[in-house]
Amino acid sequence: MDTKLIVIVGITGTQGASVADVFLNEPNWRIRGLTRDTSKPTTQALVARGIEMVRGDLDHPETLTAAFSGAYAIYAVTDFWQPFFNPGNNEKLEKGQTMNEFCFHLEVQQGKNIANAAAKVKTLERYVYSSLSDAKKWSKGKYTWVYHFDGKAKIVEYVTDELPHLAKKMSVLQIGLYATHWQAAPFLAPQKQSNGTFVLSLTADPDKPMPMIDTRRDTGYFVRALVQTSPGKNVLAYGSMISWKDYMALWANILKLPGGYYKQITIDEVDKIAPGGLGREVAEGWAYQGEFGYDGGDPSIVHVKDLDVDVPTTSIEAYIKREDWSSVIG
């Protein structure tokens, strides 16, 4: 049987690394990963595992054409947050432009660059893009600061509207809430109270079920499923659907803590905790998810139970049991 090539954009990140892990164990597949610097130790570690690593810069489309050559499948993910936390981008802001807006436009352009290059690959049969729901659209304009969702949705819209040939080969993978979300910033983790209990304070509805995924472990299985099945799917990837209130109760119970509780706070409160656009971005995101759902109520969403192939997933209970929480509980 001929060997098929999957090219992974973002192979050194959480999602891409998971995809690499899964396809390394798939017979008759070879993997090519993209990197800006082929000399980095992280890159060389992937080479040592049998992965072909080539230069690919999302800001320079000409590098992507060669990187995608011969691909049967491409998995692409774009990153809003890396440039957000890059201090060097402050000087690139136009007058009156927020960092959120800058990163939104940068991500959309990078997504277009990837798609344009992928559309030229004659051997391509499956294009899987890691996206999220359009918060501005599904909330009917109520939430306008969820740029890390909306940018990805705009990229899907671009492929659908401008690259119909590629759209016929595309499936969209909407990765649920990272089970490791609490590691991103201190205010996203449960906080210990004077009585020994813990409280998690976010803007989301306490009773709204949220899709949670062990991203590093499970993303690759979802991608494998979308490569194996027919294109045209819009899949929400998660291992457990659980409300924040129930999550905190489960978390405290597993860790044998006196109690775990959830407190719903306002967008303005989070904005003050994390100024500069970060707090507003995540707070509107949580609020949007709590009111309209993580997928915004998009009727085209497909769940893992609807796929006709096996997709191993990790429950949030299993993740909590396996994780090291010492930095939170002391």
PDB file of N, CA and C in Angstrom, residues 29-108:
ATOM      1  N   TRP A  29       1.575   5.828   6.882  1.00  0.00           N
ATOM      2  CA  TRP A  29       1.540   7.290   6.928  1.00  0.00           C
ATOM      3  C   TRP A  29       2.933   7.818   7.256  1.00  0.00           C
ATOM      4  N   ARG A  30       3.288   8.917   6.628  1.00  0.00           N
ATOM      5  CA  ARG A  30       4.491   9.642   7.023  1.00  0.00           C
ATOM      6  C   ARG A  30       4.091  11.078   7.346  1.00  0.00           C
ATOM      7  N   ILE A  31       4.893  11.715   8.161  1.00  0.00           N
ATOM      8  CA  ILE A  31       4.539  13.029   8.707  1.00  0.00           C
ATOM      9  C   ILE A  31       5.582  14.067   8.311  1.00  0.00           C
ATOM     10  N   ARG A  32       5.076  15.217   7.922  1.00  0.00           N
ATOM     11  CA  ARG A  32       5.941  16.375   7.696  1.00  0.00           C
ATOM     12  C   ARG A  32       5.424  17.518   8.566  1.00  0.00           C
ATOM     13  N   GLY A  33       6.320  18.135   9.295  1.00  0.00           N
ATOM     14  CA  GLY A  33       5.939  19.253  10.145  1.00  0.00           C
ATOM     15  C   GLY A  33       6.577  20.540   9.680  1.00  0.00           C
ATOM     16  N   LEU A  34       5.914  21.653   9.989  1.00  0.00           N
ATOM     17  CA  LEU A  34       6.424  22.972   9.613  1.00  0.00           C
ATOM     18  C   LEU A  34       7.044  23.666  10.817  1.00  0.00           C
ATOM     19  N   THR A  35       8.116  24.368  10.577  1.00  0.00           N
ATOM     20  CA  THR A  35       8.767  25.151  11.617  1.00  0.00           C
ATOM     21  C   THR A  35       9.454  26.350  10.983  1.00  0.00           C
ATOM     22  N   ARG A  36       9.563  27.426  11.732  1.00  0.00           N
ATOM     23  CA  ARG A  36      10.292  28.595  11.224  1.00  0.00           C
ATOM     24  C   ARG A  36      11.793  28.373  11.282  1.00  0.00           C
ATOM     25  N   ASP A  37      12.223  27.519  12.225  1.00  0.00           N
ATOM     26  CA  ASP A  37      13.654  27.307  12.435  1.00  0.00           C
ATOM     27  C   ASP A  37      13.928  25.815  12.571  1.00  0.00           C
ATOM     28  N   THR A  38      14.533  25.231  11.556  1.00  0.00           N
ATOM     29  CA  THR A  38      14.788  23.786  11.561  1.00  0.00           C
ATOM     30  C   THR A  38      15.931  23.386  12.493  1.00  0.00           C
ATOM     31  N   SER A  39      16.654  24.359  13.048  1.00  0.00           N
ATOM     32  CA  SER A  39      17.790  24.041  13.917  1.00  0.00           C
ATOM     33  C   SER A  39      17.421  23.982  15.397  1.00  0.00           C
ATOM     34  N   LYS A  40      16.196  24.352  15.738  1.00  0.00           N
ATOM     35  CA  LYS A  40      15.783  24.357  17.143  1.00  0.00           C
ATOM     36  C   LYS A  40      15.807  22.942  17.732  1.00  0.00           C
ATOM     37  N   PRO A  41      16.136  22.818  19.030  1.00  0.00           N
ATOM     38  CA  PRO A  41      16.126  21.504  19.686  1.00  0.00           C
ATOM     39  C   PRO A  41      14.771  20.806  19.596  1.00  0.00           C
ATOM     40  N   THR A  42      13.677  21.565  19.717  1.00  0.00           N
ATOM     41  CA  THR A  42      12.347  20.956  19.618  1.00  0.00           C
ATOM     42  C   THR A  42      12.125  20.356  18.235  1.00  0.00           C
ATOM     43  N   THR A  43      12.652  21.027  17.224  1.00  0.00           N
ATOM     44  CA  THR A  43      12.541  20.523  15.857  1.00  0.00           C
ATOM     45  C   THR A  43      13.364  19.260  15.685  1.00  0.00           C
ATOM     46  N   GLN A  44      14.587  19.283  16.186  1.00  0.00           N
ATOM     47  CA  GLN A  44      15.464  18.125  16.061  1.00  0.00           C
ATOM     48  C   GLN A  44      14.917  16.917  16.819  1.00  0.00           C
ATOM     49  N   ALA A  45      14.211  17.167  17.911  1.00  0.00           N
ATOM     50  CA  ALA A  45      13.598  16.068  18.665  1.00  0.00           C
ATOM     51  C   ALA A  45      12.523  15.375  17.835  1.00  0.00           C
ATOM     52  N   LEU A  46      11.799  16.151  17.037  1.00  0.00           N
ATOM     53  CA  LEU A  46      10.779  15.573  16.159  1.00  0.00           C
ATOM     54  C   LEU A  46      11.425  14.796  15.022  1.00  0.00           C
ATOM     55  N   VAL A  47      12.521  15.312  14.503  1.00  0.00           N
ATOM     56  CA  VAL A  47      13.260  14.605  13.451  1.00  0.00           C
ATOM     57  C   VAL A  47      13.731  13.250  13.968  1.00  0.00           C
ATOM     58  N   ALA A  48      14.184  13.220  15.209  1.00  0.00           N
ATOM     59  CA  ALA A  48      14.664  11.979  15.817  1.00  0.00           C
ATOM     60  C   ALA A  48      13.556  10.936  15.942  1.00  0.00           C
ATOM     61  N   ARG A  49      12.317  11.395  15.935  1.00  0.00           N
ATOM     62  CA  ARG A  49      11.174  10.471  16.015  1.00  0.00           C
ATOM     63  C   ARG A  49      10.716  10.010  14.635  1.00  0.00           C
ATOM     64  N   GLY A  50      11.407  10.457  13.598  1.00  0.00           N
ATOM     65  CA  GLY A  50      11.068  10.028  12.246  1.00  0.00           C
ATOM     66  C   GLY A  50      10.172  10.977  11.487  1.00  0.00           C
ATOM     67  N   ILE A  51      10.054  12.207  11.970  1.00  0.00           N
ATOM     68  CA  ILE A  51       9.213  13.211  11.317  1.00  0.00           C
ATOM     69  C   ILE A  51      10.077  14.119  10.449  1.00  0.00           C
ATOM     70  N   GLU A  52       9.637  14.334   9.223  1.00  0.00           N
ATOM     71  CA  GLU A  52      10.333  15.256   8.333  1.00  0.00           C
ATOM     72  C   GLU A  52       9.956  16.682   8.729  1.00  0.00           C
ATOM     73  N   MET A  53      10.950  17.495   9.020  1.00  0.00           N
ATOM     74  CA  MET A  53      10.693  18.882   9.405  1.00  0.00           C
ATOM     75  C   MET A  53      11.235  19.825   8.336  1.00  0.00           C
ATOM     76  N   VAL A  54      10.380  20.724   7.878  1.00  0.00           N
ATOM     77  CA  VAL A  54      10.768  21.664   6.828  1.00  0.00           C
ATOM     78  C   VAL A  54      10.420  23.084   7.261  1.00  0.00           C
ATOM     79  N   ARG A  55      11.066  24.037   6.627  1.00  0.00           N
ATOM     80  CA  ARG A  55      10.796  25.432   6.957  1.00  0.00           C
ATOM     81  C   ARG A  55       9.450  25.845   6.378  1.00  0.00           C
ATOM     82  N   GLY A  56       8.652  26.482   7.206  1.00  0.00           N
ATOM     83  CA  GLY A  56       7.371  27.015   6.766  1.00  0.00           C
ATOM     84  C   GLY A  56       6.996  28.196   7.632  1.00  0.00           C
ATOM     85  N   ASP A  57       6.838  29.347   7.031  1.00  0.00           N
ATOM     86  CA  ASP A  57       6.523  30.581   7.752  1.00  0.00           C
ATOM     87  C   ASP A  57       5.145  31.059   7.308  1.00  0.00           C
ATOM     88  N   LEU A  58       4.210  31.125   8.233  1.00  0.00           N
ATOM     89  CA  LEU A  58       2.833  31.479   7.883  1.00  0.00           C
ATOM     90  C   LEU A  58       2.705  32.900   7.368  1.00  0.00           C
ATOM     91  N   ASP A  59       3.707  33.733   7.631  1.00  0.00           N
ATOM     92  CA  ASP A  59       3.690  35.106   7.123  1.00  0.00           C
ATOM     93  C   ASP A  59       4.324  35.219   5.739  1.00  0.00           C
ATOM     94  N   HIS A  60       4.903  34.115   5.262  1.00  0.00           N
ATOM     95  CA  HIS A  60       5.550  34.101   3.948  1.00  0.00           C
ATOM     96  C   HIS A  60       4.984  32.933   3.135  1.00  0.00           C
ATOM     97  N   PRO A  61       3.927  33.189   2.378  1.00  0.00           N
ATOM     98  CA  PRO A  61       3.205  32.137   1.655  1.00  0.00           C
ATOM     99  C   PRO A  61       4.075  31.286   0.742  1.00  0.00           C
ATOM    100  N   GLU A  62       5.141  31.877   0.202  1.00  0.00           N
ATOM    101  CA  GLU A  62       5.976  31.127  -0.730  1.00  0.00           C
ATOM    102  C   GLU A  62       6.635  29.923  -0.063  1.00  0.00           C
ATOM    103  N   THR A  63       6.841  29.974   1.262  1.00  0.00           N
ATOM    104  CA  THR A  63       7.443  28.840   1.965  1.00  0.00           C
ATOM    105  C   THR A  63       6.443  27.700   2.150  1.00  0.00           C
ATOM    106  N   LEU A  64       5.172  28.016   2.108  1.00  0.00           N
ATOM    107  CA  LEU A  64       4.140  27.008   2.351  1.00  0.00           C
ATOM    108  C   LEU A  64       3.907  26.123   1.138  1.00  0.00           C
ATOM    109  N   THR A  65       4.072  26.672  -0.039  1.00  0.00           N
ATOM    110  CA  THR A  65       3.836  25.913  -1.268  1.00  0.00           C
ATOM    111  C   THR A  65       4.724  24.679  -1.320  1.00  0.00           C
ATOM    112  N   ALA A  66       6.008  24.864  -1.050  1.00  0.00           N
ATOM    113  CA  ALA A  66       6.938  23.733  -1.057  1.00  0.00           C
ATOM    114  C   ALA A  66       6.673  22.792   0.112  1.00  0.00           C
ATOM    115  N   ALA A  67       6.324  23.352   1.262  1.00  0.00           N
ATOM    116  CA  ALA A  67       6.097  22.541   2.459  1.00  0.00           C
ATOM    117  C   ALA A  67       4.901  21.605   2.298  1.00  0.00           C
ATOM    118  N   PHE A  68       3.916  22.020   1.533  1.00  0.00           N
ATOM    119  CA  PHE A  68       2.702  21.222   1.348  1.00  0.00           C
ATOM    120  C   PHE A  68       2.797  20.244   0.176  1.00  0.00           C
ATOM    121  N   SER A  69       3.863  20.304  -0.583  1.00  0.00           N
ATOM    122  CA  SER A  69       3.992  19.493  -1.795  1.00  0.00           C
ATOM    123  C   SER A  69       3.824  18.003  -1.512  1.00  0.00           C
ATOM    124  N   GLY A  70       2.947  17.357  -2.269  1.00  0.00           N
ATOM    125  CA  GLY A  70       2.747  15.918  -2.157  1.00  0.00           C
ATOM    126  C   GLY A  70       1.832  15.474  -1.036  1.00  0.00           C
ATOM    127  N   ALA A  71       1.235  16.409  -0.319  1.00  0.00           N
ATOM    128  CA  ALA A  71       0.402  16.052   0.839  1.00  0.00           C
ATOM    129  C   ALA A  71      -0.911  15.401   0.422  1.00  0.00           C
ATOM    130  N   TYR A  72      -1.286  14.346   1.126  1.00  0.00           N
ATOM    131  CA  TYR A  72      -2.623  13.757   1.003  1.00  0.00           C
ATOM    132  C   TYR A  72      -3.563  14.471   1.965  1.00  0.00           C
ATOM    133  N   ALA A  73      -3.023  14.819   3.138  1.00  0.00           N
ATOM    134  CA  ALA A  73      -3.820  15.505   4.166  1.00  0.00           C
ATOM    135  C   ALA A  73      -2.999  16.631   4.780  1.00  0.00           C
ATOM    136  N   ILE A  74      -3.687  17.693   5.165  1.00  0.00           N
ATOM    137  CA  ILE A  74      -3.065  18.811   5.872  1.00  0.00           C
ATOM    138  C   ILE A  74      -3.894  19.108   7.115  1.00  0.00           C
ATOM    139  N   TYR A  75      -3.212  19.226   8.251  1.00  0.00           N
ATOM    140  CA  TYR A  75      -3.874  19.704   9.459  1.00  0.00           C
ATOM    141  C   TYR A  75      -3.306  21.067   9.783  1.00  0.00           C
ATOM    142  N   ALA A  76      -4.173  22.054   9.882  1.00  0.00           N
ATOM    143  CA  ALA A  76      -3.720  23.427  10.093  1.00  0.00           C
ATOM    144  C   ALA A  76      -4.366  24.036  11.325  1.00  0.00           C
ATOM    145  N   VAL A  77      -3.547  24.698  12.115  1.00  0.00           N
ATOM    146  CA  VAL A  77      -4.028  25.457  13.264  1.00  0.00           C
ATOM    147  C   VAL A  77      -3.324  26.802  13.254  1.00  0.00           C
ATOM    148  N   THR A  78      -4.057  27.852  13.559  1.00  0.00           N
ATOM    149  CA  THR A  78      -3.482  29.192  13.654  1.00  0.00           C
ATOM    150  C   THR A  78      -3.526  29.638  15.109  1.00  0.00           C
ATOM    151  N   ASP A  79      -2.644  30.574  15.460  1.00  0.00           N
ATOM    152  CA  ASP A  79      -2.463  30.931  16.868  1.00  0.00           C
ATOM    153  C   ASP A  79      -2.679  32.424  17.093  1.00  0.00           C
ATOM    154  N   PHE A  80      -3.764  32.769  17.765  1.00  0.00           N
ATOM    155  CA  PHE A  80      -4.047  34.153  18.138  1.00  0.00           C
ATOM    156  C   PHE A  80      -3.152  34.613  19.283  1.00  0.00           C
ATOM    157  N   TRP A  81      -2.867  33.707  20.215  1.00  0.00           N
ATOM    158  CA  TRP A  81      -2.268  34.109  21.486  1.00  0.00           C
ATOM    159  C   TRP A  81      -0.765  34.337  21.433  1.00  0.00           C
ATOM    160  N   GLN A  82      -0.042  33.610  20.601  1.00  0.00           N
ATOM    161  CA  GLN A  82       1.415  33.789  20.565  1.00  0.00           C
ATOM    162  C   GLN A  82       1.801  35.227  20.210  1.00  0.00           C
ATOM    163  N   PRO A  83       1.253  35.799  19.151  1.00  0.00           N
ATOM    164  CA  PRO A  83       1.578  37.203  18.867  1.00  0.00           C
ATOM    165  C   PRO A  83       1.006  38.174  19.896  1.00  0.00           C
ATOM    166  N   PHE A  84      -0.095  37.785  20.565  1.00  0.00           N
ATOM    167  CA  PHE A  84      -0.691  38.654  21.589  1.00  0.00           C
ATOM    168  C   PHE A  84       0.300  38.914  22.722  1.00  0.00           C
ATOM    169  N   PHE A  85       1.048  37.881  23.086  1.00  0.00           N
ATOM    170  CA  PHE A  85       1.985  38.004  24.203  1.00  0.00           C
ATOM    171  C   PHE A  85       3.404  38.359  23.755  1.00  0.00           C
ATOM    172  N   ASN A  86       3.566  38.697  22.491  1.00  0.00           N
ATOM    173  CA  ASN A  86       4.879  39.096  21.973  1.00  0.00           C
ATOM    174  C   ASN A  86       5.036  40.614  22.106  1.00  0.00           C
ATOM    175  N   PRO A  87       5.878  41.091  23.032  1.00  0.00           N
ATOM    176  CA  PRO A  87       6.024  42.542  23.250  1.00  0.00           C
ATOM    177  C   PRO A  87       6.455  43.297  21.995  1.00  0.00           C
ATOM    178  N   GLY A  88       7.149  42.608  21.091  1.00  0.00           N
ATOM    179  CA  GLY A  88       7.622  43.248  19.876  1.00  0.00           C
ATOM    180  C   GLY A  88       6.511  43.724  18.965  1.00  0.00           C
ATOM    181  N   ASN A  89       5.306  43.209  19.168  1.00  0.00           N
ATOM    182  CA  ASN A  89       4.186  43.603  18.307  1.00  0.00           C
ATOM    183  C   ASN A  89       3.564  44.933  18.716  1.00  0.00           C
ATOM    184  N   ASN A  90       3.905  45.431  19.897  1.00  0.00           N
ATOM    185  CA  ASN A  90       3.334  46.708  20.342  1.00  0.00           C
ATOM    186  C   ASN A  90       3.655  47.843  19.376  1.00  0.00           C
ATOM    187  N   GLU A  91       4.858  47.829  18.841  1.00  0.00           N
ATOM    188  CA  GLU A  91       5.277  48.896  17.929  1.00  0.00           C
ATOM    189  C   GLU A  91       4.662  48.760  16.535  1.00  0.00           C
ATOM    190  N   LYS A  92       4.008  47.636  16.291  1.00  0.00           N
ATOM    191  CA  LYS A  92       3.379  47.406  14.989  1.00  0.00           C
ATOM    192  C   LYS A  92       1.919  47.869  14.950  1.00  0.00           C
ATOM    193  N   LEU A  93       1.383  48.241  16.101  1.00  0.00           N
ATOM    194  CA  LEU A  93      -0.017  48.646  16.162  1.00  0.00           C
ATOM    195  C   LEU A  93      -0.229  49.966  15.438  1.00  0.00           C
ATOM    196  N   GLU A  94      -1.314  50.021  14.673  1.00  0.00           N
ATOM    197  CA  GLU A  94      -1.689  51.283  14.050  1.00  0.00           C
ATOM    198  C   GLU A  94      -2.336  52.177  15.105  1.00  0.00           C
ATOM    199  N   LYS A  95      -2.443  53.453  14.816  1.00  0.00           N
ATOM    200  CA  LYS A  95      -3.017  54.400  15.769  1.00  0.00           C
ATOM    201  C   LYS A  95      -4.444  53.983  16.134  1.00  0.00           C
ATOM    202  N   GLY A  96      -4.689  53.823  17.429  1.00  0.00           N
ATOM    203  CA  GLY A  96      -6.014  53.450  17.903  1.00  0.00           C
ATOM    204  C   GLY A  96      -6.317  51.968  17.840  1.00  0.00           C
ATOM    205  N   GLN A  97      -5.395  51.163  17.319  1.00  0.00           N
ATOM    206  CA  GLN A  97      -5.629  49.725  17.186  1.00  0.00           C
ATOM    207  C   GLN A  97      -5.263  49.002  18.476  1.00  0.00           C
ATOM    208  N   THR A  98      -6.111  48.079  18.903  1.00  0.00           N
ATOM    209  CA  THR A  98      -5.804  47.266  20.079  1.00  0.00           C
ATOM    210  C   THR A  98      -4.968  46.062  19.661  1.00  0.00           C
ATOM    211  N   MET A  99      -4.291  45.469  20.630  1.00  0.00           N
ATOM    212  CA  MET A  99      -3.532  44.258  20.344  1.00  0.00           C
ATOM    213  C   MET A  99      -4.467  43.138  19.899  1.00  0.00           C
ATOM    214  N   ASN A 100      -5.669  43.120  20.447  1.00  0.00           N
ATOM    215  CA  ASN A 100      -6.655  42.107  20.056  1.00  0.00           C
ATOM    216  C   ASN A 100      -6.985  42.215  18.579  1.00  0.00           C
ATOM    217  N   GLU A 101      -7.209  43.434  18.109  1.00  0.00           N
ATOM    218  CA  GLU A 101      -7.522  43.650  16.695  1.00  0.00           C
ATOM    219  C   GLU A 101      -6.337  43.283  15.812  1.00  0.00           C
ATOM    220  N   PHE A 102      -5.139  43.652  16.258  1.00  0.00           N
ATOM    221  CA  PHE A 102      -3.929  43.330  15.499  1.00  0.00           C
ATOM    222  C   PHE A 102      -3.789  41.820  15.325  1.00  0.00           C
ATOM    223  N   CYS A 103      -3.955  41.079  16.420  1.00  0.00           N
ATOM    224  CA  CYS A 103      -3.796  39.624  16.378  1.00  0.00           C
ATOM    225  C   CYS A 103      -4.904  38.959  15.572  1.00  0.00           C
ATOM    226  N   PHE A 104      -6.094  39.532  15.612  1.00  0.00           N
ATOM    227  CA  PHE A 104      -7.207  39.037  14.796  1.00  0.00           C
ATOM    228  C   PHE A 104      -6.842  39.107  13.314  1.00  0.00           C
ATOM    229  N   HIS A 105      -6.407  40.267  12.864  1.00  0.00           N
ATOM    230  CA  HIS A 105      -6.075  40.444  11.444  1.00  0.00           C
ATOM    231  C   HIS A 105      -4.874  39.590  11.037  1.00  0.00           C
ATOM    232  N   LEU A 106      -3.901  39.467  11.934  1.00  0.00           N
ATOM    233  CA  LEU A 106      -2.733  38.643  11.647  1.00  0.00           C
ATOM    234  C   LEU A 106      -3.128  37.179  11.499  1.00  0.00           C
ATOM    235  N   GLU A 107      -3.966  36.692  12.409  1.00  0.00           N
ATOM    236  CA  GLU A 107      -4.393  35.296  12.347  1.00  0.00           C
ATOM    237  C   GLU A 107      -5.194  35.017  11.084  1.00  0.00           C
ATOM    238  N   VAL A 108      -6.098  35.918  10.734  1.00  0.00           N
ATOM    239  CA  VAL A 108      -6.904  35.726   9.521  1.00  0.00           C
ATOM    240  C   VAL A 108      -6.005  35.665   8.290  1.00  0.00           C
TER     241      VAL A 108
END
